[in-house]
Structure formats: structure tokens, C-alpha cells
Amino acid sequence: MARADPPRHFLHFRTNPMPNRLRDVQRLFRFLWPYRLLLGLGMGAALLSAGLALTIPLLFRDMVNGAFVEGNSAVLNRAAGVLLGVLVARACSRAAETYLLHRVGEQMTADLRLHLFEHLLRLSLPFFDNERSGELVSRLTSDIAIVQQWVTTNLTTMVLHALRLVGAVFILFWLNWQLAALVLVVMPLVGVITRLSGRVLRRESEAMQHHLAEAMAVASEMLANMRLVQAFGREAYAREQFANRVQQTVQAALRRARVLALLTPMVNLLFMAAFVVVAWFAGQQALRGTLTVGEAFAFFFYASLINGSVNALAGGYGAYQQTLGAAQRLFALLDTPPAITNAPHARALPPVRGEIRFEQVSFAYTTQAPVLRDLSLRIAPGEVVALVGPSGAGKTTLANLVLRLYDPTTGRVLLDGHDLRHVTIESLRAQVALVPQETILFATTVRENIRYGRLDATDAEVEAAAKAAYAHDFIMALPQGYETPVGERGVKLSGGQRQRIALARAILRNPRILILDEATSALDSESESAIQAALAHVLPGRTTILIAHRLSSVRIAHRILVLDGGRIVEEGDHATLLAQNGLYARLYRRQYEGA
């Protein structure tokens, strides 16, 4: 099965085809630097363990020679006692090494995961418009897990076995240089095979991680929209979509397994062939009386250490290549700059009166037709302005520009005369509250969802905001009142209940500027009337942008702006616009004649 090309959204944060691998490794070690003391202690314990392991064959040699060659029980007893002490010391050093390196790995990857998440929080909405949340979650989970595995296990394994390999080779030459030379004949060939296989393994590991991220993205999307999946009876379709991605992951994993299947037996075959030759040569020396039983025993023990170390290094090199692929994806994401940032000399926005001005603003989400076209507008402090018009006219986009979720393509947006690009994002959004078109609730309690508007609010302030949004009565009727969990995305509540909680959250924020994006779209007529009565008490003194398709909700506005094709085509109050018999009048008649 041929590997499919990665989709465009995956390529969005891929690096160039020849990444600077050394730079990625250096960046990983920068995350290890705060834990250098623990890492040094762990590596010291690993070095001690490696050194002790190298003494074990020599002690076995003394035991064997003491018993079978010299017939000296004192030598046998002394060697056995020292060997037991070495084994105990090695077990203790291994325990210290395992704990210290796992502690370093856990803390380092926690820092990396937090750093990545903080960077995602700084990225702007245009980035998330082009990326799938499931794939981003995969970066936070599977890729960081690969890095963690490398730090806690593979890095130490490679260092440990490299030292064992060097030490064992040195001792082999000290014991018998002729036999050692035979063992090492195969080494260069093993190195070449390992390096060539490692390149293929890295490529296949990257492909496997990509397809796994795709599968997780599909699963996340389907689970988040399970209501729609089941309502349309699309369970089989969802399973097919997920199964296709899983199968692609399996195919990539099997290609990686084939590389490993070729690499490991090849290395073992070469070493076992060397063992046969060495055993024959050792037997010849033993027949001539130039090699004792203990020396032969120690020699083969060291040769076995070399075999195990080379195999471990071959596997560690594959893990290293896989880690490079994960690090490449992580750092490519970390290197993605946010589209909306504070200017170098941005100042904090002082408390505002609430005057909003758009000066010849145009905006486009893509290179296609702009959503807003050369729009100029002034909203006075404390004015309630309603934005109406057909879908796609630019109403929500205009509100997004006030929040600086996007920047205008041309022109500028000013708040009390301050260009929004010259003030800090934090100080701007601290004075604005949004009730979005798609009501967003977190999978926590009603109280905590309302308190999200102002985290330091008291319970009494939370309940006062709920009463102002006409939500208190239905909240008290819930099984646990304000402590009732709302479920993921508020699934346990009706659409109208969710919107009233979102409105309470905005009221609690006590903003100077309030944006209501279809804030009453999910309410019945009675609830809508109650909400409008609440707004009549909440809106005075606040600059309010009211976006609505239901024209019954715009009568509380001081001024109604009718948008079409990214421009303001009509302006006035409800009666004036009806009298003009233009687009607003047609929309109004269409709604109420249909009703």
C-alpha cells in the first residue's frame, strides 16, 4: 500500500526537507538544562553500573580458575564474595539511575508540554482555522511521549552501552588480542548497516506518527460531534473514516517493523557467525594450552556484552531517529509565529469610554473575495448598535476585529482613538466581553462556567449575574443547582439554557464593550422577552454590538446597520429602515410572513 502524501494542514508546520537535526537535539537539551544536576547524578549512577558490569566477567574468571585450574578455595571464596558485593552495588546504582532519569524525563517533558501549550494559546485564530485540533493534541501527547521515552530510557541506554562496548573491547584486547581482533572484524559492517537502516527507520517513524496524528484528529472530531453523528446515523461512516486512518498507521508501523526485522537479525547473524569463528579459534588455543577455562569464560562473557551493546545501540539509534522526527514536528510547531501579537512598543489600554471607529477597513480570511470592503463606521460610547444582514455579510467578522482576534487587511480599528494594533492584547480584551454565536461551555459546573467571566468573583456575584441573565431559576431547578456539571460543551443543557449561562458570564465580566453574537438565537419567545428585559438593565452605559438574524431582538438598539457584501448598505432605527423598504424591510417581512 503506497504511502499517501501528507495533507496541506500537516505541511503547514513542517520544516524544510533537510532539517538541522543537531539544532533540534540542542533545543531538546535546553529543556534538560534546568535538571542538569539530577541528570548528572543519573548518568553518574549509569556510569557506575556500567563499570561494575565490566568487572563481573573478570570475577567469574577468577572463580572458575580458582575452582577448576588452581584448585584454591580461598581464591574461589574471595572472588565469590567480591562478586556478590559488586552485584549488590550494581543493583543499587541501577535503582538510582532508573529513578533519577525517569524524574528528569517526567519534569522535562512536563516543561516541554506546558511550553508547547502556552505557545498554542498565543497563536492566533488564523492558525486554528487551518489546523485540526486532534492533530495538535497528538503533538502534545504522542510526540512528547516519544521524547520522554528517549530521555528516560534511550539516551541512557545509548551512553551506557557505548561505554560498555568501549570497556569490553579494551578488556578483550587485554585478555587476548587475537580473539578480540576476530570479534571486531565484523564491527565496521554492522555500523554501515545500522546507519543505512536508521535513515529508513526515521522516515518510516515520521510517517507512522503522521498517520497516528491523523487518526487521533478524526477520532477527536467524531467524538466531539457525536450528537450529529448519531442523529444522521453516520456511525458506520465514522468508523470507516477512523479505520482508514488506523490502517494507514498500521501500514506505516509495519514498514517500520520490516526495517527493524531486517536490522536486528542481521546484526545478530553477524555476531553469531563471529562467535562460531571465535569459539573455534579459542578451542585451538585451549588445545595448545595458551588459554585457560576461566579466560575463555570471561572472554565469551565480554563478547556477549559487546553483542548486547551493539544490538542496544542499533535499537537506540532507531529510537534516536524517531525522536528526531518527533522533535522536528514539535519545534516546527513552536517556531510557528502568532499572526496577532503585541507591537514592540504596545501600551496598556487605559479604561475606555467605549468609542469604536472603523476607518476604511477591509478584511479577507483568504486570498479570495474580501469579507469587509472599505468599511468606515463610528459607534459612540454607550451606544447599542445592531448588525443585521444575510449570512456571510461580515457581521461576526466586524466583531472579531473589535476583539482583535484578527487584524484588518487594510485600514484600522480604533477604541477611544487608540489603534488596536498599538495597545496590548491583554488590556484590550480585559474591557470586552463576548457572547458567541456558538455557545461555548466547559465540562465543569454551572458556577465555574459563569465564573470564567471573572475568576475572582464571589459566589454571590456569580448568582447576581445569573439573575441578571434570567438564568437563576432554571439553575436552581437543576439536580445540584450551581454545582451541576454541564457535560462536555454543555450537552446536558438546552440551547437556551446554554446561551443564558454565556450571557451571565459576560455580565459578570462587567465590560465597557459587550458583543452579543446571536445571543438569543436559541431562546423561545418567552425567554427572549425575559433576556431583552434583562439587557435593558445591563446595556445602558456600555457600548454594545448586537449581531442578530432574528430581527425581533434588534429593537432595543439605538441604531441598526444593515450589512451586505461586506459594506453597510442601510442605517437607521427599526421604523426608519422599514419605511425605506430596502433590504432590512425585505428580511423583516420574510421572517414574519414565514412565521
Coordinates of C-alpha atoms in Angstrom, one line a residue, residues 116-367:
L116 CA 4.0 23.9 23.7
F117 CA 0.5 24.5 25.2
E118 CA 1.4 28.1 26.2
H119 CA 2.6 28.7 22.6
L120 CA -0.6 27.3 21.2
L121 CA -2.5 29.7 23.5
R122 CA -0.5 32.6 21.9
L123 CA -1.2 31.5 18.4
S124 CA -4.0 33.4 16.6
L125 CA -7.3 32.2 15.2
P126 CA -6.0 32.1 11.6
F127 CA -3.7 29.3 12.7
F128 CA -6.5 27.3 14.2
D129 CA -8.7 27.9 11.2
N130 CA -6.2 25.8 9.2
E131 CA -5.3 23.1 11.7
R132 CA -7.2 20.2 13.2
S133 CA -7.4 20.1 17.0
G134 CA -6.9 16.3 17.1
E135 CA -3.5 16.6 15.3
L136 CA -2.4 19.4 17.7
V137 CA -3.4 17.2 20.7
S138 CA -1.3 14.4 19.1
R139 CA 1.7 16.8 19.2
L140 CA 1.0 17.2 22.9
T141 CA 0.7 13.5 23.6
S142 CA 2.4 11.0 21.3
D143 CA 5.3 13.2 20.1
I144 CA 6.2 14.3 23.6
A145 CA 5.8 10.7 24.8
I146 CA 8.5 9.7 22.2
V147 CA 10.8 12.5 23.5
Q148 CA 10.1 11.4 27.1
Q149 CA 11.0 7.8 26.3
W150 CA 14.2 8.9 24.7
V151 CA 15.2 10.9 27.8
T152 CA 14.2 8.3 30.4
T153 CA 15.5 5.2 28.6
N154 CA 17.1 5.5 25.2
L155 CA 19.6 8.3 25.9
T156 CA 21.0 6.5 29.0
T157 CA 20.9 3.2 27.1
M158 CA 23.0 4.5 24.3
V159 CA 25.5 6.1 26.7
L160 CA 25.6 3.1 28.9
H161 CA 26.1 0.6 26.1
A162 CA 28.6 2.8 24.3
L163 CA 30.7 2.7 27.5
R164 CA 30.2 -1.0 27.9
L165 CA 31.2 -1.5 24.3
V166 CA 34.4 0.5 24.6
G167 CA 35.3 -1.1 28.0
A168 CA 34.6 -4.6 26.8
V169 CA 36.7 -4.2 23.7
F170 CA 39.6 -2.8 25.7
I171 CA 39.4 -5.7 28.2
L172 CA 39.1 -8.2 25.3
F173 CA 42.4 -7.0 23.8
W174 CA 44.0 -7.1 27.2
L175 CA 42.8 -10.7 27.7
N176 CA 43.6 -12.0 24.2
W177 CA 44.3 -9.6 21.3
Q178 CA 44.0 -12.3 18.6
L179 CA 40.5 -13.4 19.7
A180 CA 39.5 -9.7 20.1
A181 CA 40.6 -8.9 16.6
L182 CA 38.4 -11.7 15.2
V183 CA 35.3 -10.3 17.0
L184 CA 36.0 -6.7 15.8
V185 CA 36.3 -7.7 12.1
V186 CA 32.5 -7.5 11.8
M187 CA 32.1 -4.1 13.6
P188 CA 32.5 -1.8 10.6
L189 CA 30.0 -3.8 8.6
V190 CA 27.5 -3.6 11.5
G191 CA 28.0 0.2 11.7
V192 CA 27.3 0.7 8.0
I193 CA 24.1 -1.4 8.1
T194 CA 22.9 0.4 11.3
R195 CA 23.4 3.8 9.7
L196 CA 21.7 3.0 6.4
S197 CA 18.8 1.3 8.2
G198 CA 18.5 4.2 10.6
R199 CA 17.8 6.7 7.8
V200 CA 14.9 4.5 6.5
L201 CA 13.7 3.9 10.1
R202 CA 13.5 7.7 10.7
R203 CA 11.4 8.2 7.6
E204 CA 9.1 5.4 8.4
S205 CA 8.8 6.6 12.0
E206 CA 7.8 10.1 10.9
A207 CA 5.2 8.6 8.5
M208 CA 3.8 6.4 11.3
Q209 CA 3.5 9.4 13.7
H210 CA 1.8 11.5 10.9
H211 CA -0.8 8.8 10.3
L212 CA -1.4 8.3 14.0
A213 CA -2.0 12.1 14.4
E214 CA -4.5 11.9 11.5
A215 CA -6.3 9.0 13.2
M216 CA -6.5 10.9 16.5
A217 CA -7.7 14.0 14.7
V218 CA -10.6 12.1 13.1
A219 CA -11.4 10.4 16.5
S220 CA -11.4 13.7 18.3
E221 CA -13.6 15.3 15.6
M222 CA -16.2 12.5 15.6
L223 CA -16.4 12.2 19.4
A224 CA -16.8 16.0 19.7
N225 CA -19.7 15.8 17.3
M226 CA -21.3 12.6 18.4
R227 CA -24.8 14.1 18.6
L228 CA -24.6 14.9 14.8
V229 CA -23.0 11.5 14.0
Q230 CA -25.8 9.6 15.7
A231 CA -28.6 11.9 14.5
F232 CA -27.7 11.3 10.9
G233 CA -26.9 7.6 11.5
R234 CA -23.3 8.0 10.4
E235 CA -21.7 5.6 12.9
A236 CA -20.6 3.3 10.1
Y237 CA -19.2 6.2 8.1
A238 CA -17.3 7.5 11.2
R239 CA -15.9 4.0 11.8
E240 CA -14.8 3.8 8.2
Q241 CA -13.0 7.2 8.4
F242 CA -11.2 6.2 11.6
A243 CA -10.5 2.7 10.3
N244 CA -8.8 4.1 7.2
R245 CA -6.5 6.3 9.3
V246 CA -5.8 3.4 11.7
Q247 CA -5.0 1.2 8.7
Q248 CA -2.6 3.8 7.3
T249 CA -0.9 3.9 10.7
V250 CA -0.7 0.1 10.8
Q251 CA 0.9 0.1 7.3
A252 CA 3.4 2.7 8.3
A253 CA 4.2 0.8 11.5
L254 CA 4.6 -2.5 9.6
R255 CA 7.0 -0.8 7.2
R256 CA 9.0 0.4 10.3
A257 CA 8.8 -3.1 11.7
R258 CA 10.2 -4.6 8.5
V259 CA 13.2 -2.3 8.8
L260 CA 13.7 -3.4 12.4
A261 CA 13.1 -7.0 11.4
L262 CA 15.9 -6.8 8.9
L263 CA 18.3 -4.8 11.1
T264 CA 18.2 -6.8 14.3
P265 CA 18.6 -10.3 12.8
M266 CA 21.4 -9.0 10.5
V267 CA 23.3 -7.7 13.5
N268 CA 22.7 -10.9 15.5
L269 CA 23.7 -13.1 12.5
L270 CA 27.0 -11.2 12.1
F271 CA 27.8 -11.6 15.7
M272 CA 26.8 -15.2 16.0
A273 CA 28.9 -16.0 13.0
A274 CA 31.8 -14.2 14.7
F275 CA 31.1 -16.3 17.8
V276 CA 31.4 -19.6 15.9
V277 CA 34.7 -18.5 14.4
V278 CA 36.0 -17.2 17.8
A279 CA 34.8 -20.4 19.6
W280 CA 36.7 -22.5 17.1
F281 CA 39.9 -20.3 17.4
A282 CA 39.6 -20.3 21.2
G283 CA 39.3 -24.1 21.2
Q284 CA 42.5 -24.3 19.2
Q285 CA 44.3 -22.1 21.7
A286 CA 42.9 -24.2 24.6
L287 CA 44.2 -27.3 22.9
R288 CA 47.7 -25.7 22.8
G289 CA 47.4 -24.7 26.5
T290 CA 47.6 -21.0 25.9
L291 CA 44.0 -20.3 27.1
T292 CA 42.6 -21.3 30.5
V293 CA 38.9 -22.2 31.1
G294 CA 38.4 -19.0 33.2
E295 CA 39.9 -16.8 30.5
A296 CA 37.7 -18.4 27.9
F297 CA 34.7 -18.0 30.1
A298 CA 35.5 -14.3 30.7
F299 CA 36.2 -13.7 27.0
F300 CA 32.9 -15.1 25.9
F301 CA 31.2 -13.1 28.6
Y302 CA 32.7 -9.9 27.3
A303 CA 32.0 -10.9 23.7
S304 CA 28.3 -11.3 24.8
L305 CA 28.4 -7.8 26.3
I306 CA 29.7 -6.5 23.0
N307 CA 26.9 -8.3 21.2
G308 CA 24.2 -6.9 23.5
S309 CA 25.7 -3.4 23.4
V310 CA 25.8 -3.3 19.6
N311 CA 22.2 -4.6 19.4
A312 CA 21.1 -2.0 22.0
L313 CA 22.9 0.8 20.1
A314 CA 21.3 -0.3 16.9
G315 CA 17.8 -0.1 18.6
G316 CA 18.8 3.1 20.3
Y317 CA 19.8 4.6 17.0
G318 CA 16.4 3.8 15.6
A319 CA 14.8 5.4 18.7
Y320 CA 17.0 8.4 18.2
Q321 CA 15.9 8.8 14.6
Q322 CA 12.2 8.5 15.8
T323 CA 12.9 11.1 18.5
L324 CA 14.4 13.4 15.8
G325 CA 11.2 13.1 13.8
A326 CA 9.1 14.0 16.9
A327 CA 11.4 16.8 17.9
Q328 CA 11.2 18.2 14.3
R329 CA 7.4 18.3 14.4
L330 CA 7.4 19.8 17.9
F331 CA 9.9 22.6 17.2
A332 CA 8.2 23.3 13.8
L333 CA 5.0 24.0 15.7
L334 CA 6.9 26.0 18.3
D335 CA 8.5 28.0 15.5
T336 CA 5.1 28.9 14.0
P337 CA 4.7 32.6 14.8
P338 CA 1.4 34.0 16.0
A339 CA -0.3 36.2 13.5
I340 CA -1.7 38.6 16.1
T341 CA 0.9 39.9 18.6
N342 CA 1.7 42.9 20.7
A343 CA 3.6 45.5 18.8
P344 CA 7.1 46.2 20.2
H345 CA 6.1 49.4 21.8
A346 CA 2.4 48.5 22.6
R347 CA 1.0 50.2 25.6
A348 CA -1.7 49.1 28.0
L349 CA -5.1 50.4 27.1
P350 CA -6.4 52.7 29.8
P351 CA -10.1 52.4 31.0
V352 CA -12.1 53.3 27.9
R353 CA -15.4 55.2 27.4
G354 CA -16.2 52.9 24.5
E355 CA -16.0 54.8 21.2
I356 CA -15.3 52.4 18.4
R357 CA -14.2 53.6 14.9
F358 CA -13.6 51.6 11.7
E359 CA -11.5 53.6 9.2
Q360 CA -11.7 52.3 5.6
V361 CA -11.4 48.7 6.9
S362 CA -11.2 45.8 4.5
F363 CA -10.6 42.2 5.6
A364 CA -10.3 38.8 3.9
Y365 CA -9.8 35.4 5.6
T366 CA -8.1 34.0 2.5
T367 CA -6.9 35.4 -0.9

